[in-house]
Short mmCIF file of C-alpha atoms and ligand atoms in Angstrom, two decimals:
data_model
loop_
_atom_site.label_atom_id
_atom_site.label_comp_id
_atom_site.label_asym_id
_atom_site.label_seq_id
_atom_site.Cartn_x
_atom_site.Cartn_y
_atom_site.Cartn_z
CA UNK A 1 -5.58 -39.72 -36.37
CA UNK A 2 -7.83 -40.06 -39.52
CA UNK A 3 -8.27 -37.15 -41.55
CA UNK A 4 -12.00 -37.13 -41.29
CA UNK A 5 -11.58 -37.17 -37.22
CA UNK A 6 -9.05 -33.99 -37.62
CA UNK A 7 -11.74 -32.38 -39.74
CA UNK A 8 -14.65 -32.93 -37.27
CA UNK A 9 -12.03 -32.06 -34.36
CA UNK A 10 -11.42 -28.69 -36.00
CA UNK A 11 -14.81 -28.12 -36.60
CA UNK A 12 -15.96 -28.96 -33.11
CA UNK A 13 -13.13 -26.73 -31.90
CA UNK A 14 -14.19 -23.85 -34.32
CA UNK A 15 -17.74 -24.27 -32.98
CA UNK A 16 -16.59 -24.10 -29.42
CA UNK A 17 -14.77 -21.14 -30.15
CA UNK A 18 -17.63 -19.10 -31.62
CA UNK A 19 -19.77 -20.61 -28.62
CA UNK A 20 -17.26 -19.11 -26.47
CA UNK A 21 -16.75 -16.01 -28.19
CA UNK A 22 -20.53 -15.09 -28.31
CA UNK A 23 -21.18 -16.14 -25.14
CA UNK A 24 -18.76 -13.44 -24.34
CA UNK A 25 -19.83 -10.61 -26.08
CA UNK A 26 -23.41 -11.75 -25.03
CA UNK A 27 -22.27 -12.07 -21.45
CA UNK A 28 -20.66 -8.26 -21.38
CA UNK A 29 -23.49 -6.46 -23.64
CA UNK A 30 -25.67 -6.69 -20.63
CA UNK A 31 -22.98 -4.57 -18.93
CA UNK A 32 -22.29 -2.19 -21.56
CA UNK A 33 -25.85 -1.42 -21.51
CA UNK A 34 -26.08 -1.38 -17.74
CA UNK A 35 -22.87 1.40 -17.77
CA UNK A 36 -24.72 3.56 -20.48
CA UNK A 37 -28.10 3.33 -18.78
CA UNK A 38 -27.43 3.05 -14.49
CA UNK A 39 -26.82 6.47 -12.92
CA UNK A 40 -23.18 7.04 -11.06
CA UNK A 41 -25.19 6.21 -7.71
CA UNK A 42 -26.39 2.58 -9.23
CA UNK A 43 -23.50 1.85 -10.72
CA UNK A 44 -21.54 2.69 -7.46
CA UNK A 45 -24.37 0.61 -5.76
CA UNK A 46 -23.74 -2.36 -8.40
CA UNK A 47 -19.66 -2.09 -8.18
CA UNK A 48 -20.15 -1.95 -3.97
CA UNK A 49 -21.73 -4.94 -4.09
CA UNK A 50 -19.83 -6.95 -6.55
CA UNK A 51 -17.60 -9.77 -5.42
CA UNK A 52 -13.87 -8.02 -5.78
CA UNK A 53 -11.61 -10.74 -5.08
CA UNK A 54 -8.54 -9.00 -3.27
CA UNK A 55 -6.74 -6.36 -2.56
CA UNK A 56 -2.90 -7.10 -3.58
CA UNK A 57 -1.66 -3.86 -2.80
CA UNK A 58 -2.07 -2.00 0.25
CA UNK A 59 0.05 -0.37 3.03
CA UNK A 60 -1.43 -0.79 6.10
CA UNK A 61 -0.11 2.40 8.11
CA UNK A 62 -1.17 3.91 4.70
CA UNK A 63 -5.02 2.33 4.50
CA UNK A 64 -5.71 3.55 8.52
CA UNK A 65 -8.79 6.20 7.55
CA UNK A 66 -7.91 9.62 9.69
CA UNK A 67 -11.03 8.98 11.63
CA UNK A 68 -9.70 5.69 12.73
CA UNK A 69 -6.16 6.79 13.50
CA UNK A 70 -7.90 9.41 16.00
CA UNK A 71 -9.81 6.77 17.62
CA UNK A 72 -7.16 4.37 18.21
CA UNK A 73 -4.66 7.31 18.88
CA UNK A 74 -6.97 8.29 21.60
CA UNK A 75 -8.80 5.24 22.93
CA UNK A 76 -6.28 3.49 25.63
CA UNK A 77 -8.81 0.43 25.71
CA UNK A 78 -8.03 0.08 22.01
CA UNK A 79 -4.05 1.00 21.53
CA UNK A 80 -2.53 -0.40 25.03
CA UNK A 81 -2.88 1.97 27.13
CA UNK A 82 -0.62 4.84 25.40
CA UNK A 83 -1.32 8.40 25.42
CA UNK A 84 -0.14 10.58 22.52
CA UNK A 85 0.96 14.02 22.39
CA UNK A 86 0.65 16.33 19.10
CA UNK A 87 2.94 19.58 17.93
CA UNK A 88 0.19 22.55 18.00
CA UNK A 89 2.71 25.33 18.02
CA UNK A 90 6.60 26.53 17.59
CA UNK A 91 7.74 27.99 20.32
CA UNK A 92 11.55 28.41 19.15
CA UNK A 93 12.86 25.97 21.58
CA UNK A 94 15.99 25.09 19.51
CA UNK A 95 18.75 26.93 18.00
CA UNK A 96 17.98 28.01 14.15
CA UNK A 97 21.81 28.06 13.94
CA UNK A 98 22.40 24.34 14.31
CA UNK A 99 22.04 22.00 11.09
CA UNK A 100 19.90 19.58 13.00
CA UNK A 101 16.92 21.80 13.66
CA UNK A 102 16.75 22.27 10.35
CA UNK A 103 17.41 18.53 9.49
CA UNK A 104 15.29 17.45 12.13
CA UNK A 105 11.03 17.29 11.84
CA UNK A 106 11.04 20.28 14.14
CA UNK A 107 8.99 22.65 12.00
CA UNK A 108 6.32 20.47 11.27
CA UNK A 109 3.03 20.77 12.57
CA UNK A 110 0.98 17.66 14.05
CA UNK A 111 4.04 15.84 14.84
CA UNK A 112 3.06 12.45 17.19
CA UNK A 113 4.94 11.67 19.55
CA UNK A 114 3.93 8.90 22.66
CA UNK A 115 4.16 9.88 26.46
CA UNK A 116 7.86 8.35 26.57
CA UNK A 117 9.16 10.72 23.76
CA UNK A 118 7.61 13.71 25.40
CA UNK A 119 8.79 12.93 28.80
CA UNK A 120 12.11 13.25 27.54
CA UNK A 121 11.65 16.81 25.90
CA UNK A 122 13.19 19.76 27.22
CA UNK A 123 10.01 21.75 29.42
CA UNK A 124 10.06 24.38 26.07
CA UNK A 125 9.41 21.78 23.77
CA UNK A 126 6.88 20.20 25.38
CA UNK A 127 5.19 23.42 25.94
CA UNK A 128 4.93 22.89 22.43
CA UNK A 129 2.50 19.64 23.08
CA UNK A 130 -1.04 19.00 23.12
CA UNK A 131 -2.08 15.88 24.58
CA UNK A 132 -4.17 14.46 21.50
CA UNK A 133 -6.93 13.42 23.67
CA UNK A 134 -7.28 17.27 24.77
CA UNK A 135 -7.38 18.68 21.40
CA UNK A 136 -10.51 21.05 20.96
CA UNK A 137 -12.67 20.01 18.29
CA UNK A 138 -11.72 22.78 15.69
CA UNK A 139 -8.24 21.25 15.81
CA UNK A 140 -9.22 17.40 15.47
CA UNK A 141 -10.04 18.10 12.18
CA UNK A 142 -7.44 20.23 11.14
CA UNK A 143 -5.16 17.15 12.64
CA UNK A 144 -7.12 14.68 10.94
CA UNK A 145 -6.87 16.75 7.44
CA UNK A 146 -2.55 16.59 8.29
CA UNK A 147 -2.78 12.82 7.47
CA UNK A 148 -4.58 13.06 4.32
CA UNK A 149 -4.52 14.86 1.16
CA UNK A 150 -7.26 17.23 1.25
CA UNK A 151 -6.36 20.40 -0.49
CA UNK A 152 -5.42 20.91 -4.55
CA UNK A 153 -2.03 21.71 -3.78
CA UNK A 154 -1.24 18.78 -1.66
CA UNK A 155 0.68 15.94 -3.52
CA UNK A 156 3.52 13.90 -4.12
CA UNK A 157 5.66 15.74 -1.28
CA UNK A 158 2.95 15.80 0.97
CA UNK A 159 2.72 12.60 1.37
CA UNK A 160 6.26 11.32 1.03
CA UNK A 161 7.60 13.70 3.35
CA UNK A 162 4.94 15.06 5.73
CA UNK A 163 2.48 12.18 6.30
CA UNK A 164 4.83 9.57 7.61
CA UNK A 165 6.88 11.66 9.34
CA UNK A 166 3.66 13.28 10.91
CA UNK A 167 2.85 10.02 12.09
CA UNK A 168 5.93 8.83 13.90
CA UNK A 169 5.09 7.30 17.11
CA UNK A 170 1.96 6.40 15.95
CA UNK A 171 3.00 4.22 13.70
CA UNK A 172 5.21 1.93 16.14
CA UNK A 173 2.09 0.70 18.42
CA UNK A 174 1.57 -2.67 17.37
CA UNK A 175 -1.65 -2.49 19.01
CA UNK A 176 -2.84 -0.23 16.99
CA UNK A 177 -1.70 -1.94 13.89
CA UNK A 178 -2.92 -5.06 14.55
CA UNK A 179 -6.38 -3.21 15.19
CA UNK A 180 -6.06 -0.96 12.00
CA UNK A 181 -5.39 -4.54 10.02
CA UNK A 182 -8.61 -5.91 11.73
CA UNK A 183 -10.41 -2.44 10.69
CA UNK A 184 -9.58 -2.84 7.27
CA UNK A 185 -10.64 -6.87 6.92
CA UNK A 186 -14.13 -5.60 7.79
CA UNK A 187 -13.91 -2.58 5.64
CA UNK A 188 -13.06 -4.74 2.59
CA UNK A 189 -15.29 -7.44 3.38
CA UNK A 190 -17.89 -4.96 3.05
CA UNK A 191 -16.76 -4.52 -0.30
CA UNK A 192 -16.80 -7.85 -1.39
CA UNK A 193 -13.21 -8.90 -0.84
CA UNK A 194 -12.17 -12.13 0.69
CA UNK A 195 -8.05 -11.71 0.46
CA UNK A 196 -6.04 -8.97 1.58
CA UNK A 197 -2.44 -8.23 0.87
CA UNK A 198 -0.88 -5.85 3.03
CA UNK A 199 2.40 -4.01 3.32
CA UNK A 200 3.86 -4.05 6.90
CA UNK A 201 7.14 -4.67 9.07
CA UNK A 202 7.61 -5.96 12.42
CA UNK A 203 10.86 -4.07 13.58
CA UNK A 204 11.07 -0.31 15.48
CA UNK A 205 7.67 -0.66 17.41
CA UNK A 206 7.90 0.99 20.67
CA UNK A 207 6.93 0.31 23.97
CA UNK A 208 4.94 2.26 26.42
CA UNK A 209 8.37 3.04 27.90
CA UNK A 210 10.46 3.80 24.58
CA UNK A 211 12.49 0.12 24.36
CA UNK A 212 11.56 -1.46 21.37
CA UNK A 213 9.86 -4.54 20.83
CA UNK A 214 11.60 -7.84 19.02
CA UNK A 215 10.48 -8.42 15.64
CA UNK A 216 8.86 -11.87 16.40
CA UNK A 217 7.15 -10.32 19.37
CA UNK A 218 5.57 -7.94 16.71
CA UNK A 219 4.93 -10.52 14.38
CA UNK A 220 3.04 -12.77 16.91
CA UNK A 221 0.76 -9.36 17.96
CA UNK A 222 -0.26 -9.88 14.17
CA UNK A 223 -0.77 -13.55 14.56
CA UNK A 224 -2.94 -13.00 17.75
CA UNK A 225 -5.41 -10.42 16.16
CA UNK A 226 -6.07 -12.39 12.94
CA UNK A 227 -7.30 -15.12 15.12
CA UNK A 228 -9.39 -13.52 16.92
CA UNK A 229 -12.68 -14.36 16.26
CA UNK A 230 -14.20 -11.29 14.90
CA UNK A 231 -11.54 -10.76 12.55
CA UNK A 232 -12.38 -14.50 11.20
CA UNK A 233 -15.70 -13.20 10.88
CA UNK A 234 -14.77 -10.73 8.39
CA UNK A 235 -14.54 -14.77 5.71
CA UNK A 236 -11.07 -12.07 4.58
CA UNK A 237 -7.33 -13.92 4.47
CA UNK A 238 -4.66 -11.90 5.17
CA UNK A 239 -0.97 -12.46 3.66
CA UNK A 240 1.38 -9.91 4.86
CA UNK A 241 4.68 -8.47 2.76
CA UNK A 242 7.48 -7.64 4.68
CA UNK A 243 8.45 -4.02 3.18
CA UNK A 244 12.14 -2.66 2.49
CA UNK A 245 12.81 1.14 2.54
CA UNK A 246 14.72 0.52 -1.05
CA UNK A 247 16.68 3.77 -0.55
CA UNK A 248 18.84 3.73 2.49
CA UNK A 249 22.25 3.32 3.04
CA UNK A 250 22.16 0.29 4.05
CA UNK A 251 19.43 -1.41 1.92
CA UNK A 252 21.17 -4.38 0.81
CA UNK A 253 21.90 -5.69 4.56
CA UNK A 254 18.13 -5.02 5.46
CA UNK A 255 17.21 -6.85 2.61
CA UNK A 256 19.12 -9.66 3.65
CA UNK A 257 17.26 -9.63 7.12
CA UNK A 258 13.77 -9.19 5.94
CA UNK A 259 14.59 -12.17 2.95
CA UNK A 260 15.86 -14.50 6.07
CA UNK A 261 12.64 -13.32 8.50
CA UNK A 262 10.30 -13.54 5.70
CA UNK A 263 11.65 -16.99 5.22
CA UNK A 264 11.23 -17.71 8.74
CA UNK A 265 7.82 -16.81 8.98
CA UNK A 266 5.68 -17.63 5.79
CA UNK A 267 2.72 -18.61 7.90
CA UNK A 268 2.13 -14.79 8.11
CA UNK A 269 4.25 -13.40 5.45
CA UNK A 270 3.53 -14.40 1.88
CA UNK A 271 6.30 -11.97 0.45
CA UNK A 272 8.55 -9.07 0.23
CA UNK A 273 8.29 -5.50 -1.18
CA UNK A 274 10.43 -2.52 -2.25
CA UNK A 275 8.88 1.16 -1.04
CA UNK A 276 9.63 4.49 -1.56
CA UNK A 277 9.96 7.04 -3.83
CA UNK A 278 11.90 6.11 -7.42
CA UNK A 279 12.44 9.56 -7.33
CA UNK A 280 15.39 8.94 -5.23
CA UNK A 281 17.18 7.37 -7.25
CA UNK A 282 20.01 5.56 -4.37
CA UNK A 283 17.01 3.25 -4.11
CA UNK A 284 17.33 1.70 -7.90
CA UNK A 285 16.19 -1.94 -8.63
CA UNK A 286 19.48 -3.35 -9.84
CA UNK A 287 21.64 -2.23 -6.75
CA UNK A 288 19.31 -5.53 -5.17
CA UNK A 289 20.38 -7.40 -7.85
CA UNK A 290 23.91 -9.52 -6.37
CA UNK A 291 22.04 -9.71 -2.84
CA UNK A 292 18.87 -11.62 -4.10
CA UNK A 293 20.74 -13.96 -6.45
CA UNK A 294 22.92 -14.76 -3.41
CA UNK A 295 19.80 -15.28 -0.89
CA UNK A 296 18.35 -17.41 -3.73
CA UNK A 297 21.07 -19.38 -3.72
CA UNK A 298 20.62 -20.45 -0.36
CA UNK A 299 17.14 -19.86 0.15
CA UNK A 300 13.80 -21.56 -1.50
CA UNK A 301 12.46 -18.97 -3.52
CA UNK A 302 10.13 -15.90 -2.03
CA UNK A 303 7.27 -14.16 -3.75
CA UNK A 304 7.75 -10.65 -4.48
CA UNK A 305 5.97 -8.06 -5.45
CA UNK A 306 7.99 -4.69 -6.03
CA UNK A 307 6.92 -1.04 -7.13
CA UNK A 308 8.84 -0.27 -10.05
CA UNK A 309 7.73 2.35 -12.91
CA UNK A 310 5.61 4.81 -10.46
CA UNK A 311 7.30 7.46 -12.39
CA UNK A 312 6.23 10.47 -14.84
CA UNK A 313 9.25 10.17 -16.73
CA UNK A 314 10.68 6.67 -18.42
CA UNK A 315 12.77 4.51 -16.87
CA UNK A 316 14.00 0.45 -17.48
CA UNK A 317 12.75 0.07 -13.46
CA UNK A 318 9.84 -1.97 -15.09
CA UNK A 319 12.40 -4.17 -16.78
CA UNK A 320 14.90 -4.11 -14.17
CA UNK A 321 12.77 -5.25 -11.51
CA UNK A 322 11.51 -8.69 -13.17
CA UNK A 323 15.06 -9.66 -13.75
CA UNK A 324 15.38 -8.83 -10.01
CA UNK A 325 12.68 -11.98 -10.05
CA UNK A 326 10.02 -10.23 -8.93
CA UNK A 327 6.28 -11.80 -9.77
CA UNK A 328 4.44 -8.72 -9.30
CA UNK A 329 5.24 -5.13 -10.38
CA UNK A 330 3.73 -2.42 -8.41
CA UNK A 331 2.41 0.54 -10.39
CA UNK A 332 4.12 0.09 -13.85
CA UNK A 333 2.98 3.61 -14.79
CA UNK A 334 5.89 4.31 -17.15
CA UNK A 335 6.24 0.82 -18.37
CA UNK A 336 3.67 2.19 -21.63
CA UNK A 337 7.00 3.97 -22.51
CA UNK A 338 8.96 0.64 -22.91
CA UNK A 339 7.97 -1.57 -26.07
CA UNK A 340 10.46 -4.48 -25.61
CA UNK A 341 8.89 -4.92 -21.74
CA UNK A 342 5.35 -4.49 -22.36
CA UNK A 343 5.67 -7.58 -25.09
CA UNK A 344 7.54 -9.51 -22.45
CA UNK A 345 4.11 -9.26 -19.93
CA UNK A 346 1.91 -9.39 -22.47
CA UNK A 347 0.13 -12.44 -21.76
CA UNK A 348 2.44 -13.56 -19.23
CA UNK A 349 2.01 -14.13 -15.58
CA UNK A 350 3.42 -11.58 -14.29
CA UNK A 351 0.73 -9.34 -12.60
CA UNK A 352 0.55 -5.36 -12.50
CA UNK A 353 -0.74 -3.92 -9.62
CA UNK A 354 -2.76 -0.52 -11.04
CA UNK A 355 -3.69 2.46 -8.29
CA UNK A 356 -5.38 4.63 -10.26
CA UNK A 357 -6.51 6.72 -7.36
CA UNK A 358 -3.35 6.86 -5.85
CA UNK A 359 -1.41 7.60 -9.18
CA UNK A 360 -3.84 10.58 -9.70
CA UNK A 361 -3.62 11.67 -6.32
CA UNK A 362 -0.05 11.51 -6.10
CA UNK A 363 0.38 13.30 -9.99
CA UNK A 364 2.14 10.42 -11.79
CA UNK A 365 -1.00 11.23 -14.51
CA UNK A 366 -2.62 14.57 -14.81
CA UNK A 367 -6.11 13.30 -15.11
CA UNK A 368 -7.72 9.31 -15.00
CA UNK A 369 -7.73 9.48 -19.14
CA UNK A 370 -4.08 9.45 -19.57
CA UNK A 371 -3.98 6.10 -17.34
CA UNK A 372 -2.22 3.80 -18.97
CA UNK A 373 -4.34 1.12 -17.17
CA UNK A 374 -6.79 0.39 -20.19
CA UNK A 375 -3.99 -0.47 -22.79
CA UNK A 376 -2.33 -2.59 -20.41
CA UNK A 377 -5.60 -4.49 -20.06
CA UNK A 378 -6.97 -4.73 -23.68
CA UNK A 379 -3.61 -5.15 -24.51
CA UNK A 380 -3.30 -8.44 -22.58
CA UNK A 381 -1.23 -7.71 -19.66
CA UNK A 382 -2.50 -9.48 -16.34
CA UNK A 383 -3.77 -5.87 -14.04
CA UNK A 384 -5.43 -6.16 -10.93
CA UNK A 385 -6.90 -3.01 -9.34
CA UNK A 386 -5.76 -2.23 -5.96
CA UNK A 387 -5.51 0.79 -3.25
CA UNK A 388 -2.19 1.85 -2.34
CA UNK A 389 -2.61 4.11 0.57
CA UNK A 390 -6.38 4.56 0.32
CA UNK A 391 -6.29 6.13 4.21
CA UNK A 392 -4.79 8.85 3.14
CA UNK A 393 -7.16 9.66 0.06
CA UNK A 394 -10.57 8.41 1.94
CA UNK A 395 -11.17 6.06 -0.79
CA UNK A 396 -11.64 2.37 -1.24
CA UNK A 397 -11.72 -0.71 -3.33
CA UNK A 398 -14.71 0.18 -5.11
CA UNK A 399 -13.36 3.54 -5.95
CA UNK A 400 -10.94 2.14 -7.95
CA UNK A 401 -13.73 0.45 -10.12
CA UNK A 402 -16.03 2.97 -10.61
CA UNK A 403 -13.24 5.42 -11.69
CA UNK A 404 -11.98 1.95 -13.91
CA UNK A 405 -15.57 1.80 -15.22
CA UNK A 406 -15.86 5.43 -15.91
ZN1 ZN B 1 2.42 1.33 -2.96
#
């Protein structure tokens, strides 16, 4: 190329750039003006409205508002036909001296459990009971505050070790799923979203009677409600992620199954996912490592998106988890305390999922300033803002933007 064609090409480029770059600036003044001047209600108003794109990381038992879970808990037209019983009292039905009481969910309160499981209790434990559809109205709330956090000393434990387990039964009706999945498509098309990622399995749902349901039987309750026509109403896709429980004893065999089901069914599942506290820390990302290269060996590759770094203390999980192959990190909280990984993501495409709510809620940051979530994005590292559990916080996708914004 002539010189005098390189010239004018660097000029053109050099005006292109400065087009571009004051376009920009010109393009977000409007907005930096808009924050300053718009009270929180306007702004909320303006961030409700705005197209959002999607949510890439949600767990659906976890994004079920209490409200709803009561209504579908109750509502036999809605969950099947089941009828749900809830622990209202202790009335020392088992033996203190035994291990397994102790072990066991027996002390806590609010504890589901479907006609099946109660019909199966001794006649003291079940005197221990209330049918959930004949719960007086002062304790429907105090049922529906056991599923979220509500109170300043509720956290971390709370929810890792009360909500779930409060849940139990009611979390193995795949009718009530599949209804809480088409819930939250109209929720977040409200919003402004038009994808949804959500976190879900298809093993351990019960029947009516107790026998469990196969996993493609689950899978095709899923397929069934999606299609339905109100739910294509909502204009929102849904991918699901198959979840693993990352710390159990036998992780790396369930990993194996969900890998080969996942593979088996990528017209509803666009991934996999790792859960659970990294607290525990049985559940670490390189005991995966040896199983995935394996599956990979055999098996065309799988998106994944794994939590890794939703800790308050450092850790190489951040690290440890891309060489796992992951595409998506979930969280990366304590990644900010690891220089030689934040360079590899800068600019890269591998996305992290931020849930600033959720990180606050849950007391991986003391307060929304000490989010690492605005270096990581002026910084250049791909972020996306998502919910997490947002059912058990009340909140939703604008939330996370308006406390972004603020
Ligand atoms: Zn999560």
């Amino acid at each position: 190329m002539p010189i005098r064609f390189i010239r004018l090409y660097r000029l053109a480029l050099m005006c292109m750039l400065s087009i571009s770059l004051h376009s920009h600036a010109m393009k977000t003044d409007w907005f930096e003006a808009f924050k300053h001047t718009a009270t929180d209600e306007q702004l909320y108003q303006f961030l409700y409205a705005m197209p959002k794109g999607g949510d890439l990381h949600n767990h659906l038992t976890g994004s079920n508002f209490v409200d709803w879970w009561f209504e579908l808990a109750t509502n036999e037209q809605l969950n099947g036909g089941y009828r749900y019983y809830t622990r209202t009292r202790i009335n020392n039905c088992v033996d203190y001296a035994t291990t397994t009481a102790v072990n066991s969910a027996y002390f806590l309160m609010f504890r589901n459990i479907q006609q099946s499981t109660y019909s199966a209790l001794s006649r003291c434990e079940q005197s221990e009971y209330t049918a959930l559809s004949e719960l007086p109205a002062h304790t429907v709330q105090a049922w529906k505050n056991s599923l979220r956090l509500d109170s300043v000393n509720e956290g971390r434990n709370e929810f890792f070790y009360s909500h779930w387990q409060r849940l139990n039964d009611l979390g193995a009706n795949p009718y009530i799923n599949a209804e809480m999945l088409y819930r939250n498509m109209k929720a977040f098309a409200a919003e402004g979203l038009v994808y949804l990622e959500t976190m879900e399995g298809t093993r351990f749902y019960k029947r009516k009677d107790g026998s469990l349901y196969s996993a493609d039987e689950v899978a095709d309750f899923y397929r069934t409600r999606l299609q339905q026509p109100d739910a294509l109403a909502t204009g929102v896709t849904v991918g699901m992620q198959y979840y693993l429980l990352r710390f159990i004893d036998n992780a790396e065999q369930d990993l194996e199954w969900i890998y080969r089901f996942v593979d088996k069914n990528r017209d509803l599942f666009v991934g996999l996912n790792m859960v659970g506290s990294e607290d525990i820390d049985t559940g670490y990302p390189l005991r995966f490592l040896d199983t995935l290269r394996t599956l990979r060996r055999e098996i065309p590759t799988l998106p994944m998106s794994i939590h890794a770094g939703e800790q308050d203390k450092p850790s190489r999980n951040v690290r440890d988890t891309l060489l796992l192959g992951a595409n998506r990190i979930g969280h990366g909280i304590n990644l900010i305390s690891d220089p030689d990984t934040m360079l590899l993501m800068r600019n890269s495409n591998h996305l992290i999922e931020i849930n600033l709510i959720s990180n606050f809620m849950l007391g991986y940051v003391d307060s929304y300033q000490q989010h690492p979530f605005p270096e990581y994005l002026r910084f250049g590292i791909p972020v996306t803002l998502t919910t997490d559990d947002r059912g058990m916080w009340d909140s939703n996708m604008t939330d996370e933007y308006f406390v972004a914004v603020k």
